[in-house]
mmCIF file of C-alpha atoms in Angstrom:
data_model
loop_
_atom_site.group_PDB
_atom_site.id
_atom_site.type_symbol
_atom_site.label_atom_id
_atom_site.label_comp_id
_atom_site.label_asym_id
_atom_site.label_seq_id
_atom_site.Cartn_x
_atom_site.Cartn_y
_atom_site.Cartn_z
ATOM 1 C CA MET A 1 44.811 79.611 41.245
ATOM 2 C CA THR A 2 43.044 82.858 39.435
ATOM 3 C CA ALA A 3 39.639 83.602 40.187
ATOM 4 C CA LEU A 4 37.258 82.121 37.612
ATOM 5 C CA PRO A 5 33.766 82.071 36.916
ATOM 6 C CA LYS A 6 31.735 79.194 38.735
ATOM 7 C CA ILE A 7 29.468 76.933 37.542
ATOM 8 C CA ALA A 8 26.649 74.902 39.757
ATOM 9 C CA VAL A 9 26.235 71.315 39.302
ATOM 10 C CA THR A 10 23.604 69.924 41.443
ATOM 11 C CA SER A 11 24.090 66.266 42.313
ATOM 12 C CA GLY A 12 20.508 65.213 41.979
ATOM 13 C CA GLU A 13 18.971 62.142 43.317
ATOM 14 C CA PRO A 14 21.391 60.907 46.159
ATOM 15 C CA ALA A 15 20.576 57.624 45.869
ATOM 16 C CA GLY A 16 20.994 57.606 42.074
ATOM 17 C CA ILE A 17 24.387 58.018 39.760
ATOM 18 C CA GLY A 18 24.260 61.836 40.392
ATOM 19 C CA PRO A 19 26.812 61.523 43.221
ATOM 20 C CA ASP A 20 29.127 58.996 41.434
ATOM 21 C CA ILE A 21 29.240 60.971 38.376
ATOM 22 C CA CYS A 22 29.906 64.410 40.194
ATOM 23 C CA LEU A 23 32.940 62.670 41.778
ATOM 24 C CA ASP A 24 34.530 62.443 38.510
ATOM 25 C CA LEU A 25 34.564 66.023 37.408
ATOM 26 C CA PRO A 26 38.049 66.604 38.993
ATOM 27 C CA SER A 27 39.384 64.142 36.573
ATOM 28 C CA MET A 28 37.737 66.021 33.579
ATOM 29 C CA GLY A 29 40.387 68.713 32.732
ATOM 30 C CA LEU A 30 37.836 71.130 32.606
ATOM 31 C CA PRO A 31 37.897 74.730 31.556
ATOM 32 C CA GLY A 32 36.557 76.380 34.637
ATOM 33 C CA HIS A 33 35.559 76.269 38.304
ATOM 34 C CA VAL A 34 32.610 73.902 39.074
ATOM 35 C CA VAL A 35 30.803 73.833 42.321
ATOM 36 C CA VAL A 36 29.116 70.814 43.276
ATOM 37 C CA LEU A 37 25.791 71.003 45.150
ATOM 38 C CA GLY A 38 25.393 67.760 47.292
ATOM 39 C CA ASN A 39 25.730 66.372 50.837
ATOM 40 C CA LEU A 40 29.605 66.580 51.560
ATOM 41 C CA ALA A 41 29.385 63.660 53.874
ATOM 42 C CA LEU A 42 27.255 61.460 51.113
ATOM 43 C CA LEU A 43 29.834 62.037 48.483
ATOM 44 C CA LYS A 44 32.873 61.178 50.510
ATOM 45 C CA ALA A 45 31.178 58.087 51.350
ATOM 46 C CA ARG A 46 30.274 57.263 48.003
ATOM 47 C CA ALA A 47 33.951 57.840 47.050
ATOM 48 C CA ASN A 48 34.914 55.841 49.534
ATOM 49 C CA GLY A 49 32.454 53.169 48.467
ATOM 50 C CA LEU A 50 33.659 53.259 45.427
ATOM 51 C CA GLY A 51 37.539 53.576 45.702
ATOM 52 C CA LYS A 52 37.955 57.188 43.876
ATOM 53 C CA GLN A 53 40.703 59.116 45.180
ATOM 54 C CA VAL A 54 38.895 62.605 45.263
ATOM 55 C CA ALA A 55 39.886 65.327 47.168
ATOM 56 C CA LEU A 56 36.773 67.176 48.262
ATOM 57 C CA ARG A 57 36.521 70.543 50.345
ATOM 58 C CA SER A 58 33.437 72.342 51.786
ATOM 59 C CA TYR A 59 32.998 75.369 49.215
ATOM 60 C CA ARG A 60 33.089 78.954 50.391
ATOM 61 C CA PRO A 61 32.772 81.886 47.609
ATOM 62 C CA ASP A 62 36.029 83.358 48.658
ATOM 63 C CA LEU A 63 38.023 80.065 48.241
ATOM 64 C CA ALA A 64 40.658 80.091 45.514
ATOM 65 C CA TYR A 65 40.008 77.765 42.532
ATOM 66 C CA ASP A 66 42.213 74.483 42.505
ATOM 67 C CA PRO A 67 41.205 72.319 39.671
ATOM 68 C CA THR A 68 42.657 69.347 41.733
ATOM 69 C CA VAL A 69 39.757 69.831 44.462
ATOM 70 C CA LEU A 70 36.225 69.116 44.119
ATOM 71 C CA ASP A 71 34.353 72.006 45.751
ATOM 72 C CA VAL A 72 31.102 71.190 47.270
ATOM 73 C CA LEU A 73 28.480 73.256 48.698
ATOM 74 C CA ASP A 74 26.932 71.318 51.493
ATOM 75 C CA VAL A 75 23.603 70.584 51.654
ATOM 76 C CA PRO A 76 22.000 68.725 54.489
ATOM 77 C CA LEU A 77 20.323 65.225 53.947
ATOM 78 C CA PRO A 78 17.479 64.755 56.097
ATOM 79 C CA GLN A 79 17.885 60.725 56.009
ATOM 80 C CA PRO A 80 20.897 58.398 55.309
ATOM 81 C CA VAL A 81 21.231 57.402 51.815
ATOM 82 C CA GLN A 82 21.845 53.642 50.360
ATOM 83 C CA ALA A 83 22.791 53.670 46.620
ATOM 84 C CA GLY A 84 20.037 52.403 44.740
ATOM 85 C CA CYS A 85 17.611 52.971 47.437
ATOM 86 C CA LEU A 86 14.501 55.954 47.097
ATOM 87 C CA ASP A 87 13.602 57.366 50.248
ATOM 88 C CA VAL A 88 10.614 59.686 49.990
ATOM 89 C CA ALA A 89 12.371 62.024 53.252
ATOM 90 C CA ASN A 90 15.103 62.874 50.837
ATOM 91 C CA ALA A 91 12.810 64.462 48.319
ATOM 92 C CA PRO A 92 12.678 67.992 49.605
ATOM 93 C CA TYR A 93 16.734 67.982 49.758
ATOM 94 C CA VAL A 94 16.802 67.490 45.688
ATOM 95 C CA LEU A 95 14.643 70.606 45.413
ATOM 96 C CA ALA A 96 16.683 72.154 47.969
ATOM 97 C CA LEU A 97 19.670 71.450 45.447
ATOM 98 C CA LEU A 98 17.711 73.164 42.645
ATOM 99 C CA ASP A 99 16.997 76.355 44.879
ATOM 100 C CA ARG A 100 20.296 76.771 46.250
ATOM 101 C CA ALA A 101 21.665 76.716 42.173
ATOM 102 C CA TYR A 102 18.849 79.191 41.322
ATOM 103 C CA GLU A 103 19.650 81.607 43.853
ATOM 104 C CA GLY A 104 23.234 81.522 42.978
ATOM 105 C CA ILE A 105 22.251 82.391 39.339
ATOM 106 C CA GLN A 106 20.404 85.129 40.788
ATOM 107 C CA CYS A 107 22.769 86.742 42.650
ATOM 108 C CA GLY A 108 25.765 86.391 40.406
ATOM 109 C CA GLU A 109 27.584 83.528 42.108
ATOM 110 C CA PHE A 110 26.822 80.954 39.158
ATOM 111 C CA VAL A 111 27.485 81.632 35.661
ATOM 112 C CA ALA A 112 25.356 78.437 34.666
ATOM 113 C CA MET A 113 23.836 75.748 36.052
ATOM 114 C CA VAL A 114 23.989 71.865 35.367
ATOM 115 C CA THR A 115 21.723 69.374 36.797
ATOM 116 C CA ALA A 116 22.460 65.450 37.457
ATOM 117 C CA PRO A 117 19.479 63.474 37.056
ATOM 118 C CA VAL A 118 16.336 63.463 39.673
ATOM 119 C CA HIS A 119 13.673 60.926 40.237
ATOM 120 C CA LYS A 120 10.344 62.359 39.549
ATOM 121 C CA GLY A 121 8.376 59.536 40.995
ATOM 122 C CA ILE A 122 9.979 60.011 44.508
ATOM 123 C CA ILE A 123 9.299 63.849 44.370
ATOM 124 C CA ASN A 124 5.731 63.339 43.970
ATOM 125 C CA ASP A 125 5.392 60.563 46.384
ATOM 126 C CA ALA A 126 6.822 63.154 48.981
ATOM 127 C CA GLY A 127 3.547 65.247 48.063
ATOM 128 C CA VAL A 128 5.094 67.873 45.932
ATOM 129 C CA PRO A 129 3.760 68.088 42.312
ATOM 130 C CA PHE A 130 7.191 67.823 40.174
ATOM 131 C CA SER A 131 6.966 67.157 36.549
ATOM 132 C CA GLY A 132 10.742 67.967 35.700
ATOM 133 C CA HIS A 133 13.713 70.139 36.217
ATOM 134 C CA THR A 134 12.824 71.963 33.415
ATOM 135 C CA GLU A 135 8.833 73.114 34.336
ATOM 136 C CA TYR A 136 10.521 73.340 37.930
ATOM 137 C CA LEU A 137 12.823 76.236 36.845
ATOM 138 C CA ALA A 138 10.708 77.920 34.373
ATOM 139 C CA ASP A 139 8.041 78.523 37.540
ATOM 140 C CA LYS A 140 10.678 79.658 39.915
ATOM 141 C CA SER A 141 11.949 82.197 37.099
ATOM 142 C CA HIS A 142 8.764 83.404 35.739
ATOM 143 C CA THR A 143 9.332 81.800 32.352
ATOM 144 C CA LYS A 144 6.181 81.115 30.293
ATOM 145 C CA GLN A 145 7.514 79.304 27.229
ATOM 146 C CA VAL A 146 10.851 76.839 27.405
ATOM 147 C CA VAL A 147 12.010 75.074 24.900
ATOM 148 C CA MET A 148 13.870 71.597 25.361
ATOM 149 C CA MET A 149 17.197 71.146 22.796
ATOM 150 C CA LEU A 150 19.557 68.235 23.058
ATOM 151 C CA ALA A 151 22.704 68.430 21.223
ATOM 152 C CA GLY A 152 25.230 65.816 20.362
ATOM 153 C CA GLY A 153 26.859 63.767 17.664
ATOM 154 C CA GLY A 154 27.268 67.219 15.772
ATOM 155 C CA LEU A 155 23.486 67.791 15.877
ATOM 156 C CA ARG A 156 21.341 70.193 18.153
ATOM 157 C CA VAL A 157 17.634 69.218 18.071
ATOM 158 C CA ALA A 158 14.548 71.104 19.753
ATOM 159 C CA LEU A 159 11.418 69.950 20.160
ATOM 160 C CA ALA A 160 7.901 71.768 19.379
ATOM 161 C CA THR A 161 6.158 69.212 21.878
ATOM 162 C CA THR A 162 8.091 67.432 24.673
ATOM 163 C CA HIS A 163 6.420 64.642 26.792
ATOM 164 C CA LEU A 164 2.973 64.319 25.221
ATOM 165 C CA PRO A 165 1.240 61.008 24.276
ATOM 166 C CA LEU A 166 1.351 60.972 20.600
ATOM 167 C CA ARG A 167 -2.345 61.378 20.077
ATOM 168 C CA SER A 168 -2.129 64.221 21.785
ATOM 169 C CA VAL A 169 0.663 66.118 19.576
ATOM 170 C CA PRO A 170 -1.574 67.106 16.438
ATOM 171 C CA ALA A 171 -3.774 69.057 18.775
ATOM 172 C CA ALA A 172 -0.704 70.910 20.136
ATOM 173 C CA ILE A 173 0.960 71.899 16.927
ATOM 174 C CA THR A 174 -0.474 75.007 16.840
ATOM 175 C CA ALA A 175 0.833 78.602 14.922
ATOM 176 C CA ASP A 176 1.184 80.370 18.264
ATOM 177 C CA LEU A 177 3.170 77.508 19.598
ATOM 178 C CA LEU A 178 5.640 77.395 16.834
ATOM 179 C CA ILE A 179 6.119 80.771 16.708
ATOM 180 C CA SER A 180 7.074 81.086 20.098
ATOM 181 C CA VAL A 181 9.263 78.061 19.889
ATOM 182 C CA LEU A 182 11.205 79.099 16.913
ATOM 183 C CA THR A 183 11.373 82.710 18.354
ATOM 184 C CA ILE A 184 12.970 81.274 21.503
ATOM 185 C CA LEU A 185 14.958 78.651 19.449
ATOM 186 C CA GLN A 186 16.710 81.500 17.342
ATOM 187 C CA HIS A 187 17.020 83.869 20.107
ATOM 188 C CA ASP A 188 18.979 81.562 22.295
ATOM 189 C CA LEU A 189 21.286 80.422 19.455
ATOM 190 C CA GLN A 190 22.076 83.994 18.924
ATOM 191 C CA THR A 191 22.489 85.064 22.607
ATOM 192 C CA LYS A 192 23.954 81.832 24.361
ATOM 193 C CA PHE A 193 25.753 80.225 21.478
ATOM 194 C CA GLY A 194 27.055 83.072 19.551
ATOM 195 C CA LEU A 195 25.418 82.370 16.220
ATOM 196 C CA PRO A 196 24.564 85.694 14.497
ATOM 197 C CA GLN A 197 22.030 84.109 11.985
ATOM 198 C CA PRO A 198 20.963 80.703 13.280
ATOM 199 C CA ARG A 199 20.121 78.350 10.288
ATOM 200 C CA ILE A 200 16.897 76.077 11.615
ATOM 201 C CA LEU A 201 15.426 73.048 9.856
ATOM 202 C CA VAL A 202 11.800 72.563 10.394
ATOM 203 C CA ALA A 203 10.438 68.895 10.334
ATOM 204 C CA GLY A 204 6.729 68.413 8.956
ATOM 205 C CA LEU A 205 4.450 66.260 11.347
ATOM 206 C CA ASN A 206 3.397 63.829 9.059
ATOM 207 C CA PRO A 207 5.225 61.345 6.944
ATOM 208 C CA HIS A 208 6.582 62.749 3.930
ATOM 209 C CA ALA A 209 5.878 66.066 5.331
ATOM 210 C CA GLY A 210 2.006 65.786 4.555
ATOM 211 C CA GLU A 211 2.590 64.816 0.609
ATOM 212 C CA GLN A 212 0.860 68.203 -0.049
ATOM 213 C CA GLY A 213 -2.311 67.240 2.056
ATOM 214 C CA HIS A 214 -2.792 63.320 1.055
ATOM 215 C CA LEU A 215 -1.099 62.446 4.418
ATOM 216 C CA GLY A 216 -2.511 65.441 6.642
ATOM 217 C CA HIS A 217 -2.962 68.657 6.489
ATOM 218 C CA GLU A 218 -0.791 70.375 9.361
ATOM 219 C CA GLU A 219 2.103 71.402 7.560
ATOM 220 C CA GLN A 220 -0.019 73.270 4.558
ATOM 221 C CA ASP A 221 -2.512 74.984 7.476
ATOM 222 C CA ILE A 222 -0.259 75.418 10.204
ATOM 223 C CA ILE A 223 3.765 74.750 9.581
ATOM 224 C CA GLU A 224 3.929 76.525 5.927
ATOM 225 C CA PRO A 225 2.642 79.708 7.166
ATOM 226 C CA VAL A 226 4.608 79.865 10.300
ATOM 227 C CA ILE A 227 8.004 79.429 8.276
ATOM 228 C CA GLN A 228 6.573 82.098 6.067
ATOM 229 C CA GLN A 229 5.957 84.400 8.458
ATOM 230 C CA LEU A 230 9.211 83.959 10.097
ATOM 231 C CA GLN A 231 11.113 84.318 7.095
ATOM 232 C CA LYS A 232 9.503 87.581 6.306
ATOM 233 C CA GLN A 233 10.647 88.818 9.901
ATOM 234 C CA GLY A 234 14.154 87.368 9.300
ATOM 235 C CA LEU A 235 14.550 84.408 10.535
ATOM 236 C CA ALA A 236 17.072 81.824 8.581
ATOM 237 C CA VAL A 237 14.204 79.128 8.998
ATOM 238 C CA ARG A 238 13.130 76.311 6.157
ATOM 239 C CA GLY A 239 11.025 73.652 5.900
ATOM 240 C CA PRO A 240 8.829 71.636 6.563
ATOM 241 C CA PHE A 241 10.616 68.805 5.864
ATOM 242 C CA PRO A 242 10.271 65.085 5.667
ATOM 243 C CA ALA A 243 11.791 63.612 9.126
ATOM 244 C CA ASP A 244 12.691 60.586 7.636
ATOM 245 C CA THR A 245 15.089 62.287 5.185
ATOM 246 C CA LEU A 246 16.020 65.561 7.174
ATOM 247 C CA PHE A 247 18.822 63.980 9.548
ATOM 248 C CA GLN A 248 21.023 63.670 6.601
ATOM 249 C CA PRO A 249 24.616 65.015 6.226
ATOM 250 C CA PHE A 250 23.850 66.801 3.164
ATOM 251 C CA MET A 251 20.701 68.562 4.740
ATOM 252 C CA LEU A 252 22.090 69.353 7.899
ATOM 253 C CA LYS A 253 25.709 70.730 6.647
ATOM 254 C CA ASP A 254 24.104 74.135 6.009
ATOM 255 C CA ALA A 255 21.814 74.018 9.569
ATOM 256 C CA ASP A 256 22.554 75.143 13.083
ATOM 257 C CA ALA A 257 19.155 73.528 14.654
ATOM 258 C CA VAL A 258 16.765 71.290 13.485
ATOM 259 C CA LEU A 259 12.985 71.650 15.202
ATOM 260 C CA ALA A 260 11.122 68.342 15.442
ATOM 261 C CA MET A 261 7.386 68.680 16.160
ATOM 262 C CA TYR A 262 7.490 65.788 19.018
ATOM 263 C CA HIS A 263 9.836 63.871 21.183
ATOM 264 C CA ASP A 264 10.399 60.682 19.423
ATOM 265 C CA GLN A 265 10.577 62.296 16.042
ATOM 266 C CA GLY A 266 13.683 64.054 16.754
ATOM 267 C CA LEU A 267 15.602 62.199 19.857
ATOM 268 C CA PRO A 268 16.264 58.794 18.622
ATOM 269 C CA VAL A 269 18.368 60.215 15.771
ATOM 270 C CA LEU A 270 20.255 62.152 18.277
ATOM 271 C CA LYS A 271 20.549 59.424 20.778
ATOM 272 C CA TYR A 272 21.741 57.209 18.219
ATOM 273 C CA ALA A 273 24.658 59.558 17.414
ATOM 274 C CA SER A 274 25.523 60.770 21.051
ATOM 275 C CA PHE A 275 24.035 58.558 23.592
ATOM 276 C CA GLY A 276 26.339 58.646 26.695
ATOM 277 C CA LYS A 277 27.704 62.357 25.134
ATOM 278 C CA GLY A 278 24.851 63.983 24.797
ATOM 279 C CA VAL A 279 23.533 67.416 26.661
ATOM 280 C CA ASN A 280 19.835 68.521 27.392
ATOM 281 C CA ILE A 281 19.753 72.205 27.215
ATOM 282 C CA THR A 282 16.833 74.378 28.535
ATOM 283 C CA LEU A 283 15.930 77.127 25.971
ATOM 284 C CA GLY A 284 14.006 80.339 26.965
ATOM 285 C CA LEU A 285 15.331 80.499 30.753
ATOM 286 C CA PRO A 286 16.938 83.793 31.485
ATOM 287 C CA PHE A 287 19.991 81.931 32.526
ATOM 288 C CA ILE A 288 22.197 79.064 31.361
ATOM 289 C CA ARG A 289 20.772 75.455 32.033
ATOM 290 C CA THR A 290 22.184 72.088 30.718
ATOM 291 C CA SER A 291 21.635 68.555 31.966
ATOM 292 C CA VAL A 292 22.875 65.250 31.606
ATOM 293 C CA ASP A 293 20.764 62.790 28.745
ATOM 294 C CA HIS A 294 20.065 60.181 31.070
ATOM 295 C CA GLY A 295 18.133 59.324 34.199
ATOM 296 C CA THR A 296 18.881 58.183 37.972
ATOM 297 C CA ALA A 297 20.105 54.578 36.782
ATOM 298 C CA LEU A 298 19.357 53.484 40.738
ATOM 299 C CA ASP A 299 20.583 49.892 39.602
ATOM 300 C CA LEU A 300 23.942 51.423 38.612
ATOM 301 C CA ALA A 301 24.508 53.559 41.781
ATOM 302 C CA GLY A 302 27.405 52.873 44.052
ATOM 303 C CA ARG A 303 28.626 50.121 41.813
ATOM 304 C CA GLY A 304 31.199 52.101 39.801
ATOM 305 C CA ALA A 305 29.501 51.328 36.149
ATOM 306 C CA ALA A 306 28.024 54.593 35.772
ATOM 307 C CA ASP A 307 29.243 56.659 32.578
ATOM 308 C CA SER A 308 29.977 60.067 33.637
ATOM 309 C CA GLY A 309 30.770 61.301 29.852
ATOM 310 C CA SER A 310 27.309 63.012 29.465
ATOM 311 C CA LEU A 311 27.822 65.201 32.324
ATOM 312 C CA HIS A 312 31.229 65.843 31.100
ATOM 313 C CA GLU A 313 29.825 67.083 28.142
ATOM 314 C CA ALA A 314 27.157 69.135 29.895
ATOM 315 C CA VAL A 315 29.706 70.922 32.029
ATOM 316 C CA LEU A 316 31.777 71.951 28.745
ATOM 317 C CA CYS A 317 28.412 72.935 27.286
ATOM 318 C CA ALA A 318 27.687 75.443 29.972
ATOM 319 C CA TRP A 319 30.805 76.847 29.909
ATOM 320 C CA ASP A 320 30.974 77.543 26.184
ATOM 321 C CA MET A 321 27.424 78.712 26.432
ATOM 322 C CA SER A 322 28.367 81.240 29.516
ATOM 323 C CA THR A 323 31.318 82.741 27.163
ATOM 324 C CA HIS A 324 28.858 83.574 24.761
ATOM 325 C CA HIS A 325 25.728 84.546 27.037
ATOM 326 C CA ARG A 326 24.312 88.137 26.569
ATOM 327 C CA PRO A 327 21.739 88.390 29.670
ATOM 328 C CA ALA A 328 18.605 90.326 28.884
ATOM 329 C CA LEU A 329 18.894 94.202 30.129
#
C-alpha cells in the first residue's frame, strides 16, 4: 500500500466502450496506481449492467493505493447515458475529462495521461471545433508540432502526415516538416523511451522510393537531403527505403522506429501485427500521452463485447515511458 506515481485514464465518450474497458483495469495486474477520470455513477451502472464485480471508490489524492480497487475521479455528467446512444449535451463532459487530466499533469498529480476513445462528431455537433485528442492537447500545452506514433507487435511507426486526403500528401512533405518530425521523434525516443541513440528508418513517398526519379522526385529533392543533413548532425537516420520492402524483419532488426510518409503507408502493417493491442502515442508534447488504437465502438458499448487489450497496453506503455521520462527544464 505504498504511494506510487499516478497515471490518469480518461474514460472518453460515455456512450461508447471507454467506460466498459476502464472497468477491467483492476484485473490487469498493472504495475502502478491508475486513476480513471469519469462519472462514478455511470461506471457503477455500467459495471452492474455488464455483471462485472469491480470495487469502485471516489478518488482523493491522499488515499493509499489499493490495486484491488478502481479509483475514480468523479466528473459530473450533464445528462444520463444510454450505452450506444450519443448525446450532444454530454460533449462538454468529454472535454472536462481531458482538462482535468491535463491540470493533474501540470501540477504533478499525474505522471502520464492515457485516453480512451472520444467521438469527434458529437463534440463538433455541440459547437466545439474538435479534430482529436492530439490537436486538443497540443493547443492546451502550446505545442507547435506533435508527431503521431503507433507501437505494437514489436514495431514503432511514426507518421510524417496524419489525417490528410492522399492527394494532399505530396505537397505536405516539405523539408521543414521532415526535419521537425524526425527531430521530435529522435528526441522523444531518447527522453521518453530511454534510447540513447535511436535508429530510425525513413520510408520513401513513391513506389520504389521514386526509383531514382522515374516514379517521383520527392525522394531526391526533399527526403534524401533532409536525411543527409540530419546525419551530419548526429542522428542515426537512414533511408529513404521503398515502403513495400521496409517492413521486413531483416530491415527492422536494426531499427527502433520507422517514419512513414502518410497514414495508410505505415499503419496497415502495424495494425495487422497488433490490432487490439496497439498503442497510439503522441510525441512532442511536454508530457506523456498514450491512447488506445480503436474508436468508441458504440455498437459494442454495454454489451460485454469490448476488448480492453489496447487499453492495457496503453497503460503499460505510459508507465514504462514515465520511468524514462526526462521533462524539459
